[in-house]
Amino acid sequence: MGKKNLFGLASLVVVLLVVPHLLGNPYYLGVLVWCGIYGLVCMGLSLFMGYCGQISLGHAGFCALGAYISGILTTRFGFSPWPALGVAMLASLLVAFVVGLPTLRLKGHYLAMATLGFGMIIFVAAGGDPFGLTGGPSGFWGIPKLSVFGVVLDSEVKWYYFVWAVVLVCLVALLNIVHSRVGRALRSIHGGEPAAKAMGVHTARYKTQTFLLSAALGSLAGSFYAHYVGFVNPHPFGLNFSIHLLTMVVVGGMTNLWGAIAGTALLTILTRYFRVFMDWGVFFDGFILVIIMLVFPEGLFVGAARRLGGFVSRKRSTGVPGQASRQAAGGG
Amino acid sequence: MDNILRVESLRKNFGGVVALDGLTFEVQKGAIKSIIGPNGAGKTTLFNIISGMYRPSSGGVWFLGESITGSPPYVTAKRGISRTFQNLQLFANMTVRENVMVGRHCRTKTGFLRSALRLPGAAKEEKRTAAEAMDILRFVGLEESAQRGASTLPFGKQRVVEMARALATDPKLLLLDEPASGLNLRETEEIGRLIQKIRDTGKTIIVVEHDMSLVMAISEEVLVLDHGRRIAEGPPRSIQKHPEVLRVYLGEEIPHAQSPES
């Protein structure tokens, strides 16, 4: 991990520590809890999409698996939250393995189709309630609070610190992966699969492993969701949510973990502060996806920095035009 | 055992098209062997089969006495076969040094967990990989460009980066697919010298090439393919005069043809 990332992490910690003192209303803090929960999913998705060049249209399904399994085990089978979370994650890994193993060996976007189907199945199963466990379309209440080292997470403030601590740990781990032999292998798959194979990179295995990792993060976020809200129903876990997750990753810039977090925060805050984004969610997601892909394919932040950098160097008329863009694109 | 590679009765069909038609040949250890032939003769298909990208329809490939027929590329790379590509396949999203570091992939072993936790062993391996990549870049004379984006280099240098990346896998057998295509005369000479320099480190090299001056200058042996079949094999000088080769390259001689003047 380079100096840039260490500086980024330090800045993020400072911001995270300062922000709660500036926000008077716990509702605002709650929005940031959502940023953290979605951020977990989006980091994994960013690694998978940006580095393996694959698209998942079913990550809402992994969130649903996490939320429902955590909820069902704790309310109906007397599990305590952490073991339930572990079981949920194992189940998600298993499902991801079954979905990913055959499709990730093929060329093309078979995984996108398979995950699309998987997401639908989970959504329909949760609503249809074939085993009398999910509470059907109206869901169920009474999921217990999560406690960490004896502290019950019963307020927005506590959730805020907890979720972002987890995000930070995951971010450090994923940044380490990206800046390692594994990260290079993943980037080589994105850069050119035939050459990656010729260098001995087992491309199918790396894609599968990254997909499993992203599914585990999705399940984790789903479990947190269940314990945070205390209630689950199928509605939030439809195809719309999978697409919303994609949009957040794309806005931040697919090949950039920082971008995944920034994109998630930006869209989550917009959605929660302006009702119109909530009511017209699918419309905005589609609109944003098209604009970003056309104007800033490398993501809003890097793209904007490049534009700005290009503008500044043109104004100075001394700088090399390409220089700023290369430096701006080098981050992450 | 003198041969490092043995290809026997190799066939490859793509639907009704026969790309390789019962090809048999051997490559001696430590040699530079060139494979020439008209477009569509099956040269690149042969490379794709040896390196494990394609499975042959029938026949087999033996490397160091063991069958590698149908082994996937991550196995053949580890066994010691590496390659370059006819149309450059550099990782444009990485620096020159990172490209070469990817080549070390099959000789290193840090996985997801060890790199996520940045265990001491992982950090040490990473450092060693970076140093090894620099050694190879020094060997091919590109150490100055190590930190540049791979796609920002001139075309001729990009070809050298591809060779450096292939060398980083520590191959015993190196497959070079048209290393001189798109290069000017001076660059072609340089690449020829580099190929010989690589061979002098004890590696065996198979070159698919259209540039005859390069082929004649560097190879100990030449194999001529046409329509997936061997039509000639031997030292470069004998190949130049081989009637079958002349027929394939220049067309059939018409008996009793007369020039317009007479």
Coordinates of C-alpha atoms in Angstrom, one line a residue:
Chain A
M1 CA 0.0 0.0 0.0
G2 CA 1.5 3.4 -1.0
K3 CA 1.7 6.6 0.8
K4 CA -1.4 7.9 -1.0
N5 CA -3.5 5.2 0.6
L6 CA -2.1 5.6 4.1
F7 CA -2.8 9.4 3.8
G8 CA -6.3 8.5 2.6
L9 CA -7.0 6.2 5.5
A10 CA -5.7 8.7 8.0
S11 CA -7.9 11.4 6.5
L12 CA -10.9 9.1 6.5
V13 CA -10.4 8.3 10.2
V14 CA -10.2 12.0 11.1
V15 CA -13.4 12.8 9.1
L16 CA -15.2 9.8 10.7
L17 CA -14.2 11.0 14.1
V18 CA -15.2 14.6 13.5
V19 CA -18.4 14.2 11.6
P20 CA -20.6 13.0 14.5
H21 CA -19.9 16.1 16.5
L22 CA -21.0 18.3 13.6
L23 CA -24.3 16.5 13.1
G24 CA -26.9 17.4 15.7
N25 CA -29.7 15.1 14.4
P26 CA -29.3 11.3 14.9
Y27 CA -31.2 10.9 11.6
Y28 CA -28.2 12.3 9.8
L29 CA -26.0 9.9 11.6
G30 CA -28.3 7.1 10.6
V31 CA -27.7 8.1 6.9
L32 CA -24.0 7.6 7.5
V33 CA -24.7 4.2 9.0
W34 CA -26.4 3.3 5.7
C35 CA -23.4 4.6 3.8
G36 CA -21.3 2.2 5.8
I37 CA -23.5 -0.8 5.3
Y38 CA -23.9 -0.2 1.5
G39 CA -20.2 0.6 1.4
L40 CA -19.3 -2.9 2.5
V41 CA -21.2 -4.4 -0.4
C42 CA -19.9 -1.9 -2.9
M43 CA -16.2 -2.5 -2.0
G44 CA -16.6 -6.2 -2.7
L45 CA -18.5 -5.5 -5.9
S46 CA -15.9 -2.9 -7.0
L47 CA -13.2 -5.5 -6.6
F48 CA -15.2 -8.0 -8.6
M49 CA -16.4 -5.7 -11.4
G50 CA -13.4 -3.4 -11.7
Y51 CA -10.8 -6.0 -11.4
C52 CA -12.3 -9.2 -12.9
G53 CA -14.4 -7.3 -15.5
Q54 CA -17.5 -9.2 -14.5
I55 CA -21.0 -7.9 -13.7
S56 CA -23.2 -9.2 -10.9
L57 CA -26.9 -8.4 -11.1
G58 CA -27.7 -10.3 -8.0
H59 CA -25.8 -8.8 -5.1
A60 CA -29.1 -7.8 -3.5
G61 CA -29.7 -11.5 -3.2
F62 CA -26.6 -12.0 -1.1
C63 CA -27.7 -9.1 1.1
A64 CA -31.1 -10.7 1.4
L65 CA -29.5 -14.1 2.3
G66 CA -27.5 -12.4 5.1
A67 CA -30.5 -10.4 6.4
Y68 CA -33.0 -13.3 6.3
I69 CA -30.7 -16.0 7.6
S70 CA -29.6 -13.7 10.5
G71 CA -33.2 -12.7 11.2
I72 CA -34.7 -16.2 11.0
L73 CA -32.0 -17.9 13.0
T74 CA -32.1 -15.4 15.8
T75 CA -35.9 -15.0 16.0
R76 CA -37.1 -18.6 15.3
F77 CA -34.2 -20.9 16.2
G78 CA -32.7 -19.1 19.3
F79 CA -29.3 -18.4 17.7
S80 CA -27.3 -15.5 19.1
P81 CA -26.5 -12.8 16.4
W82 CA -22.9 -13.6 15.7
P83 CA -23.1 -17.3 15.1
A84 CA -26.2 -16.6 13.0
L85 CA -24.2 -14.0 11.0
G86 CA -21.5 -16.7 10.5
V87 CA -24.0 -19.2 9.2
A88 CA -25.5 -16.6 6.9
M89 CA -22.1 -15.9 5.5
L90 CA -21.3 -19.6 4.9
A91 CA -24.6 -20.1 3.2
S92 CA -23.9 -17.1 0.9
L93 CA -20.5 -18.4 0.1
L94 CA -22.0 -21.8 -0.8
V95 CA -24.6 -20.2 -3.0
A96 CA -22.0 -18.0 -4.7
F97 CA -19.9 -21.0 -5.3
V98 CA -22.7 -22.9 -7.0
V99 CA -23.7 -19.8 -9.1
G100 CA -20.1 -18.8 -9.9
L101 CA -18.3 -22.1 -10.5
P102 CA -19.9 -23.0 -13.8
T103 CA -20.5 -19.5 -15.2
L104 CA -17.1 -17.9 -14.4
R105 CA -15.3 -20.5 -16.4
L106 CA -17.1 -19.4 -19.5
K107 CA -16.3 -16.4 -21.6
G108 CA -18.8 -13.6 -21.7
H109 CA -21.4 -12.4 -19.3
Y110 CA -23.0 -15.6 -18.2
L111 CA -22.5 -14.7 -14.6
A112 CA -24.6 -11.6 -15.1
M113 CA -27.4 -13.8 -16.3
A114 CA -27.0 -16.4 -13.6
T115 CA -26.9 -13.7 -10.8
L116 CA -29.9 -12.0 -12.3
G117 CA -31.8 -15.3 -12.0
F118 CA -30.4 -15.9 -8.5
G119 CA -31.5 -12.5 -7.3
M120 CA -35.0 -13.0 -8.6
I121 CA -35.2 -16.5 -7.0
I122 CA -34.3 -15.1 -3.6
F123 CA -36.6 -12.2 -4.0
V124 CA -39.6 -14.4 -5.0
A125 CA -38.8 -17.0 -2.4
A126 CA -38.7 -14.4 0.4
G127 CA -42.0 -13.0 -0.7
G128 CA -43.7 -16.4 -1.4
D129 CA -42.5 -17.9 1.9
P130 CA -42.5 -21.6 0.8
F131 CA -41.3 -22.9 4.2
G132 CA -43.3 -20.5 6.5
L133 CA -40.1 -18.8 7.7
T134 CA -39.8 -15.5 6.0
G135 CA -43.2 -13.9 6.8
G136 CA -44.1 -13.5 3.2
P137 CA -44.4 -10.0 1.6
S138 CA -44.8 -8.2 4.9
G139 CA -41.7 -9.8 6.5
F140 CA -41.1 -10.2 10.2
W141 CA -40.1 -8.1 13.2
G142 CA -38.2 -8.6 16.4
I143 CA -34.7 -9.3 15.2
P144 CA -32.5 -8.7 18.3
K145 CA -29.8 -6.0 18.6
L146 CA -26.2 -6.9 17.9
S147 CA -23.7 -6.5 20.7
V148 CA -20.0 -6.1 20.3
F149 CA -17.7 -6.9 23.3
G150 CA -20.7 -6.6 25.6
V151 CA -21.8 -3.2 24.2
V152 CA -25.4 -3.5 22.8
L153 CA -25.7 -1.5 19.6
D154 CA -28.8 0.3 20.5
S155 CA -28.3 3.8 19.1
E156 CA -27.3 5.5 15.9
V157 CA -24.0 6.7 17.4
K158 CA -22.9 3.2 18.4
W159 CA -23.9 1.7 15.0
Y160 CA -22.1 4.5 13.3
Y161 CA -18.8 3.8 15.0
F162 CA -19.2 0.0 14.7
V163 CA -20.1 -0.1 11.0
W164 CA -17.4 2.3 10.0
A165 CA -14.8 0.4 12.1
V166 CA -15.8 -2.7 10.1
V167 CA -15.6 -0.7 6.8
L168 CA -12.1 0.5 7.7
V169 CA -10.9 -3.0 8.5
C170 CA -12.3 -4.3 5.3
L171 CA -10.9 -1.4 3.3
V172 CA -7.4 -2.0 4.7
A173 CA -7.7 -5.7 3.9
L174 CA -8.9 -5.1 0.3
L175 CA -6.3 -2.3 -0.3
N176 CA -3.7 -4.8 0.8
I177 CA -5.1 -7.4 -1.7
V178 CA -5.2 -4.9 -4.5
H179 CA -1.5 -3.9 -3.9
S180 CA -0.2 -7.5 -3.9
R181 CA 0.4 -10.4 -6.1
V182 CA -3.3 -11.3 -6.0
G183 CA -4.3 -7.7 -6.9
R184 CA -1.8 -7.7 -9.8
A185 CA -3.3 -11.0 -11.0
L186 CA -6.8 -9.5 -10.9
R187 CA -5.7 -6.4 -12.7
S188 CA -4.0 -8.6 -15.3
I189 CA -7.3 -10.4 -16.0
H190 CA -8.9 -7.0 -16.6
G191 CA -5.9 -5.9 -18.7
G192 CA -6.0 -9.0 -21.0
E193 CA -7.2 -12.5 -20.2
P194 CA -5.1 -14.4 -22.7
A195 CA -1.9 -12.9 -21.5
A196 CA -2.9 -13.3 -17.9
K197 CA -3.4 -17.0 -18.6
A198 CA -0.1 -17.3 -20.4
M199 CA 1.6 -15.9 -17.3
G200 CA 0.2 -18.7 -15.2
V201 CA -2.7 -16.8 -13.7
H202 CA -5.6 -19.3 -13.0
T203 CA -8.2 -16.8 -14.2
A204 CA -11.3 -18.8 -13.4
R205 CA -10.2 -19.5 -9.9
Y206 CA -9.4 -15.8 -9.2
K207 CA -12.7 -14.7 -10.6
T208 CA -14.5 -17.3 -8.4
Q209 CA -12.5 -16.3 -5.3
T210 CA -13.3 -12.6 -5.8
F211 CA -16.9 -13.4 -6.4
L212 CA -17.0 -15.4 -3.2
L213 CA -15.4 -12.5 -1.3
S214 CA -17.9 -10.0 -2.7
A215 CA -20.8 -12.3 -1.8
A216 CA -19.5 -12.7 1.8
L217 CA -19.3 -8.9 2.1
G218 CA -22.9 -8.7 0.7
S219 CA -24.1 -11.2 3.3
L220 CA -22.3 -9.3 6.1
A221 CA -23.9 -6.1 5.1
G222 CA -27.3 -7.9 5.0
S223 CA -26.9 -9.3 8.5
F224 CA -25.9 -5.8 9.8
Y225 CA -29.0 -4.5 8.0
A226 CA -31.3 -7.0 9.8
H227 CA -29.8 -6.2 13.2
Y228 CA -29.8 -2.5 12.6
V229 CA -33.4 -2.2 11.5
G230 CA -34.8 -5.1 13.5
F231 CA -37.1 -5.9 10.6
V232 CA -36.8 -7.6 7.2
N233 CA -39.2 -7.8 4.3
P234 CA -38.5 -8.6 0.6
H235 CA -39.1 -5.2 -0.8
P236 CA -35.6 -3.6 -0.4
F237 CA -33.9 -6.7 -1.9
G238 CA -35.3 -6.6 -5.5
L239 CA -33.5 -6.2 -8.8
N240 CA -33.7 -2.4 -8.3
F241 CA -31.3 -2.7 -5.3
S242 CA -28.8 -4.8 -7.3
I243 CA -28.8 -2.1 -10.0
H244 CA -28.6 0.6 -7.3
L245 CA -25.4 -1.1 -6.0
L246 CA -24.0 -1.2 -9.5
T247 CA -24.7 2.5 -9.9
M248 CA -22.9 3.4 -6.7
V249 CA -19.8 1.4 -7.7
V250 CA -19.8 2.9 -11.2
V251 CA -20.2 6.4 -10.0
G252 CA -17.2 6.0 -7.7
G253 CA -15.1 4.5 -10.5
M254 CA -15.0 0.7 -10.8
T255 CA -11.3 0.1 -10.5
N256 CA -11.0 2.1 -7.3
L257 CA -11.9 1.0 -3.8
W258 CA -11.9 4.6 -2.5
G259 CA -14.3 5.4 -5.4
A260 CA -16.6 2.6 -4.3
I261 CA -16.9 4.2 -0.8
A262 CA -17.2 7.7 -2.1
G263 CA -19.8 6.7 -4.7
T264 CA -21.8 4.9 -2.1
A265 CA -21.7 7.8 0.3
L266 CA -22.7 10.3 -2.5
L267 CA -25.7 8.3 -3.8
T268 CA -26.9 7.2 -0.3
I269 CA -26.8 10.8 1.0
L270 CA -28.6 12.1 -2.1
T271 CA -31.2 9.4 -1.9
R272 CA -31.9 9.9 1.8
Y273 CA -31.9 13.8 1.8
F274 CA -33.9 14.3 -1.3
R275 CA -37.1 12.4 -1.5
V276 CA -37.2 12.7 -5.2
F277 CA -34.2 10.4 -5.6
M278 CA -36.0 7.8 -3.5
D279 CA -39.3 8.1 -5.4
W280 CA -37.7 8.1 -8.8
G281 CA -34.9 5.7 -7.8
V282 CA -34.8 3.4 -10.8
F283 CA -35.1 6.4 -13.2
F284 CA -32.1 8.2 -11.5
D285 CA -30.0 5.0 -11.4
G286 CA -30.4 4.5 -15.1
F287 CA -29.9 8.1 -15.9
I288 CA -26.7 8.3 -13.7
L289 CA -25.3 5.1 -15.2
V290 CA -25.7 6.3 -18.7
I291 CA -24.2 9.8 -18.0
I292 CA -21.2 8.3 -16.0
M293 CA -20.4 5.7 -18.7
L294 CA -20.5 8.4 -21.4
V295 CA -18.8 11.3 -19.7
F296 CA -16.7 9.8 -16.8
P297 CA -16.1 6.1 -17.6
E298 CA -13.3 6.1 -14.9
G299 CA -15.8 7.3 -12.3
L300 CA -17.1 10.7 -11.2
F301 CA -14.2 11.7 -8.9
V302 CA -11.2 10.6 -11.0
G303 CA -13.0 11.9 -14.1
A304 CA -13.8 15.3 -12.6
A305 CA -10.2 15.5 -11.3
R306 CA -8.9 14.8 -14.7
R307 CA -11.1 17.4 -16.3
L308 CA -10.1 19.9 -13.7
G309 CA -6.4 19.0 -14.0
G310 CA -6.6 19.3 -17.8
F311 CA -8.2 22.7 -17.4
V312 CA -5.6 23.9 -15.0
S313 CA -2.6 22.7 -17.0
R314 CA -4.1 24.3 -20.1
K315 CA -4.5 27.6 -18.3
R316 CA -0.9 27.5 -17.1
S317 CA 0.0 26.4 -20.7
T318 CA 3.3 25.0 -19.3
G319 CA 2.2 21.6 -18.1
V320 CA 2.1 18.6 -20.3
P321 CA -1.6 18.0 -21.0
G322 CA -1.5 14.2 -20.4
Q323 CA 0.5 14.5 -17.2
A324 CA -2.3 15.6 -14.9
S325 CA -4.7 12.9 -16.1
R326 CA -2.1 10.1 -15.7
Q327 CA -1.4 11.2 -12.1
A328 CA -5.1 11.6 -11.3
A329 CA -5.8 8.1 -12.7
G330 CA -2.9 6.6 -10.9
G331 CA -4.7 6.6 -7.5
G332 CA -6.4 3.7 -5.8
Chain B
M1 CA 17.3 -37.1 -23.8
D2 CA 18.1 -34.2 -26.0
N3 CA 14.8 -32.9 -27.0
I4 CA 12.9 -30.5 -24.7
L5 CA 9.7 -30.6 -26.7
R6 CA 8.1 -33.3 -28.8
V7 CA 5.0 -32.8 -30.8
E8 CA 3.4 -35.9 -32.3
S9 CA 0.6 -36.3 -34.9
L10 CA -1.0 -33.1 -33.7
R11 CA -4.3 -32.3 -35.2
K12 CA -6.6 -29.4 -34.6
N13 CA -9.9 -28.8 -36.4
F14 CA -12.0 -25.7 -36.0
G15 CA -15.3 -27.0 -37.3
G16 CA -14.5 -28.2 -40.8
V17 CA -11.3 -26.2 -41.0
V18 CA -8.1 -28.2 -40.4
A19 CA -5.6 -25.9 -38.8
L20 CA -3.0 -28.6 -37.9
D21 CA -3.0 -31.8 -39.9
G22 CA -0.9 -34.5 -38.1
L23 CA 2.1 -32.4 -37.3
T24 CA 5.2 -34.1 -35.8
F25 CA 8.5 -32.5 -34.8
E26 CA 11.0 -32.1 -32.0
V27 CA 12.9 -29.2 -30.5
Q28 CA 16.5 -29.7 -29.2
K29 CA 17.3 -28.3 -25.8
G30 CA 19.1 -25.0 -26.0
A31 CA 18.2 -24.3 -29.7
I32 CA 16.5 -21.5 -31.5
K33 CA 14.0 -23.1 -33.8
S34 CA 12.0 -21.0 -36.2
I35 CA 8.7 -22.0 -37.6
I36 CA 7.8 -20.3 -40.9
G37 CA 5.0 -20.7 -43.4
P38 CA 2.3 -18.8 -45.2
N39 CA -0.5 -17.2 -43.3
G40 CA -3.0 -19.8 -42.1
A41 CA -0.3 -22.5 -42.0
G42 CA -1.2 -23.2 -38.4
K43 CA 1.7 -21.6 -36.6
T44 CA -0.2 -19.6 -34.0
T45 CA -2.6 -22.5 -33.5
L46 CA 0.5 -24.6 -32.7
F47 CA 1.6 -22.1 -30.1
N48 CA -1.9 -22.0 -28.6
I49 CA -1.8 -25.7 -28.2
I50 CA 1.7 -26.0 -26.7
S51 CA 0.9 -23.2 -24.2
G52 CA -2.4 -24.8 -23.3
M53 CA -4.8 -22.2 -24.6
Y54 CA -6.4 -24.8 -27.0
R55 CA -6.8 -28.5 -26.6
P56 CA -5.7 -30.5 -29.7
S57 CA -8.3 -32.6 -31.5
S58 CA -5.9 -35.5 -31.4
G59 CA -2.2 -36.1 -31.1
G60 CA 0.1 -35.1 -28.2
V61 CA 2.7 -32.7 -26.8
W62 CA 5.5 -33.9 -24.6
F63 CA 7.6 -31.4 -22.6
L64 CA 10.8 -32.7 -20.9
G65 CA 9.5 -36.2 -21.5
E66 CA 6.1 -35.7 -19.9
S67 CA 2.8 -35.3 -21.7
I68 CA 1.4 -31.8 -21.4
T69 CA -1.4 -32.5 -23.9
G70 CA -4.4 -30.5 -23.0
S71 CA -2.8 -29.1 -19.8
P72 CA -4.3 -25.6 -19.0
P73 CA -2.0 -22.6 -19.4
Y74 CA -1.5 -22.1 -15.6
V75 CA 0.0 -25.6 -15.6
T76 CA 2.2 -25.2 -18.6
A77 CA 3.5 -21.9 -17.3
K78 CA 4.5 -23.5 -14.1
R79 CA 6.1 -26.4 -15.9
G80 CA 8.3 -23.8 -17.8
I81 CA 6.7 -22.8 -21.0
S82 CA 6.1 -19.1 -21.6
R83 CA 5.1 -17.1 -24.7
T84 CA 4.5 -13.7 -26.3
F85 CA 1.7 -12.8 -28.6
Q86 CA 1.6 -11.8 -32.3
N87 CA -0.7 -8.8 -31.5
L88 CA 0.8 -7.3 -28.4
Q89 CA -1.0 -8.3 -25.2
L90 CA 0.5 -6.0 -22.6
F91 CA -1.5 -5.0 -19.6
A92 CA -2.2 -1.4 -20.5
N93 CA -3.5 -0.7 -17.0
M94 CA -0.1 -1.3 -15.4
T95 CA 3.4 0.0 -15.4
V96 CA 6.2 -1.8 -17.3
R97 CA 7.6 -3.2 -14.0
E98 CA 4.1 -4.4 -12.9
N99 CA 3.7 -6.2 -16.2
V100 CA 6.9 -8.0 -15.6
M101 CA 5.9 -8.7 -12.0
V102 CA 2.8 -10.5 -13.3
G103 CA 5.2 -12.8 -15.0
R104 CA 6.5 -13.9 -11.6
H105 CA 3.0 -15.0 -10.7
C106 CA 3.5 -18.7 -11.3
R107 CA 6.7 -18.7 -9.2
T108 CA 5.2 -17.0 -6.2
K109 CA 2.4 -18.0 -3.9
T110 CA 0.8 -15.3 -1.7
G111 CA -2.9 -15.8 -1.7
F112 CA -6.0 -13.7 -0.8
L113 CA -5.7 -14.2 3.0
R114 CA -2.0 -13.7 3.3
S115 CA -2.0 -10.6 1.2
A116 CA -5.1 -9.1 2.9
L117 CA -3.4 -9.4 6.3
R118 CA -0.1 -8.3 4.8
L119 CA 1.8 -11.0 6.7
P120 CA 5.6 -10.6 6.9
G121 CA 6.1 -13.4 4.4
A122 CA 3.8 -11.7 1.8
A123 CA 5.6 -8.4 2.1
K124 CA 8.9 -10.1 1.7
E125 CA 7.8 -12.0 -1.4
E126 CA 6.4 -8.8 -2.9
K127 CA 9.8 -7.0 -2.4
R128 CA 11.6 -9.9 -3.9
T129 CA 9.2 -10.0 -6.9
A130 CA 9.9 -6.3 -7.5
A131 CA 13.6 -6.8 -7.4
E132 CA 13.5 -9.8 -9.7
A133 CA 11.4 -7.8 -12.2
M134 CA 14.0 -5.1 -12.1
D135 CA 16.8 -7.6 -12.8
I136 CA 14.9 -8.8 -15.9
L137 CA 14.3 -5.3 -17.1
R138 CA 18.0 -4.6 -16.7
F139 CA 18.7 -7.7 -18.7
V140 CA 16.6 -6.6 -21.6
G141 CA 17.8 -2.9 -21.2
L142 CA 14.5 -1.3 -20.1
E143 CA 15.3 -0.5 -16.5
E144 CA 14.8 3.2 -17.3
S145 CA 11.2 2.7 -18.4
A146 CA 10.2 0.6 -15.3
Q147 CA 7.8 3.1 -13.9
R148 CA 6.2 4.1 -17.2
G149 CA 2.8 3.0 -18.2
A150 CA 3.2 0.0 -20.5
S151 CA 1.1 1.5 -23.2
T152 CA 3.1 4.8 -23.3
L153 CA 6.2 3.1 -24.7
P154 CA 7.0 3.0 -28.4
F155 CA 5.8 -0.1 -30.2
G156 CA 9.3 -1.7 -30.4
K157 CA 9.9 -1.3 -26.7
Q158 CA 6.5 -2.8 -25.9
R159 CA 7.6 -5.9 -27.8
V160 CA 10.6 -6.1 -25.5
V161 CA 8.4 -5.7 -22.4
E162 CA 6.4 -8.7 -23.6
M163 CA 9.6 -10.7 -23.8
A164 CA 10.7 -9.5 -20.4
R165 CA 7.3 -10.5 -19.0
A166 CA 7.6 -13.9 -20.5
L167 CA 11.1 -14.3 -19.2
A168 CA 9.9 -13.5 -15.7
T169 CA 8.1 -16.8 -15.5
D170 CA 11.5 -18.4 -15.6
P171 CA 10.7 -20.5 -18.7
K172 CA 12.8 -23.4 -20.0
L173 CA 11.0 -23.0 -23.3
L174 CA 10.0 -19.6 -24.7
L175 CA 7.5 -19.3 -27.6
L176 CA 7.9 -16.0 -29.5
D177 CA 5.0 -15.2 -31.9
E178 CA 6.3 -12.9 -34.6
P179 CA 8.6 -10.9 -32.4
A180 CA 9.7 -8.7 -35.3
S181 CA 6.3 -7.8 -36.8
G182 CA 5.8 -4.1 -36.9
L183 CA 9.5 -3.4 -36.1
N184 CA 11.9 -1.4 -38.3
L185 CA 15.2 -2.8 -39.5
R186 CA 17.3 -1.6 -36.6
E187 CA 14.7 -2.8 -34.0
T188 CA 14.6 -6.2 -35.8
E189 CA 18.3 -6.5 -35.4
E190 CA 18.1 -5.6 -31.8
I191 CA 15.4 -8.1 -31.1
G192 CA 17.4 -10.8 -32.9
R193 CA 20.4 -10.0 -30.6
L194 CA 18.1 -10.1 -27.6
I195 CA 16.7 -13.5 -28.6
Q196 CA 20.3 -14.9 -29.0
K197 CA 21.2 -13.4 -25.6
I198 CA 18.2 -15.1 -24.0
R199 CA 19.2 -18.4 -25.6
D200 CA 22.7 -18.0 -24.3
T201 CA 21.3 -18.1 -20.7
G202 CA 20.3 -21.7 -21.4
K203 CA 16.8 -21.3 -22.6
T204 CA 15.2 -23.0 -25.6
I205 CA 13.3 -20.7 -28.0
I206 CA 10.7 -21.3 -30.7
V207 CA 10.1 -18.4 -33.0
V208 CA 7.2 -18.0 -35.4
E209 CA 8.4 -15.3 -37.8
H210 CA 7.8 -13.9 -41.3
D211 CA 11.0 -11.8 -41.4
M212 CA 13.3 -14.2 -43.3
S213 CA 16.5 -12.2 -42.6
L214 CA 15.8 -12.6 -38.9
V215 CA 15.0 -16.3 -39.2
M216 CA 18.1 -17.0 -41.2
A217 CA 20.3 -15.0 -38.9
I218 CA 19.3 -16.5 -35.6
S219 CA 17.9 -20.0 -36.0
E220 CA 19.7 -23.3 -35.8
E221 CA 16.8 -25.1 -37.4
V222 CA 13.8 -24.1 -39.4
L223 CA 10.5 -25.9 -39.7
V224 CA 8.3 -25.0 -42.6
L225 CA 4.5 -25.5 -42.3
D226 CA 1.8 -25.3 -44.9
H227 CA -1.8 -26.1 -44.3
G228 CA -1.0 -27.5 -40.9
R229 CA 1.6 -30.0 -42.3
R230 CA 5.3 -30.1 -42.2
I231 CA 6.8 -29.6 -45.6
A232 CA 10.4 -29.1 -44.7
E233 CA 12.7 -29.1 -41.7
G234 CA 16.4 -28.5 -41.4
P235 CA 19.2 -25.9 -41.0
P236 CA 18.3 -22.4 -42.5
R237 CA 20.6 -22.8 -45.5
S238 CA 19.1 -26.0 -46.8
I239 CA 15.6 -24.6 -46.3
Q240 CA 16.3 -21.7 -48.5
K241 CA 16.9 -24.0 -51.5
H242 CA 14.2 -26.6 -50.6
P243 CA 12.0 -27.0 -53.7
E244 CA 8.8 -27.5 -51.6
V245 CA 9.5 -24.3 -49.7
L246 CA 10.1 -22.3 -52.9
R247 CA 6.9 -23.7 -54.3
V248 CA 4.8 -22.6 -51.2
Y249 CA 6.4 -19.2 -51.1
L250 CA 6.9 -18.3 -54.7
G251 CA 4.4 -20.5 -56.5
E252 CA 5.0 -23.3 -59.0
E253 CA 7.6 -22.8 -61.7
I254 CA 6.1 -23.1 -65.2
P255 CA 8.2 -25.3 -67.4
H256 CA 9.3 -23.8 -70.7
A257 CA 8.2 -20.3 -69.7
Q258 CA 9.6 -17.7 -72.0
S259 CA 10.4 -14.1 -71.4
P260 CA 8.5 -11.5 -73.6
E261 CA 11.6 -10.5 -75.5
S262 CA 12.6 -13.8 -76.9

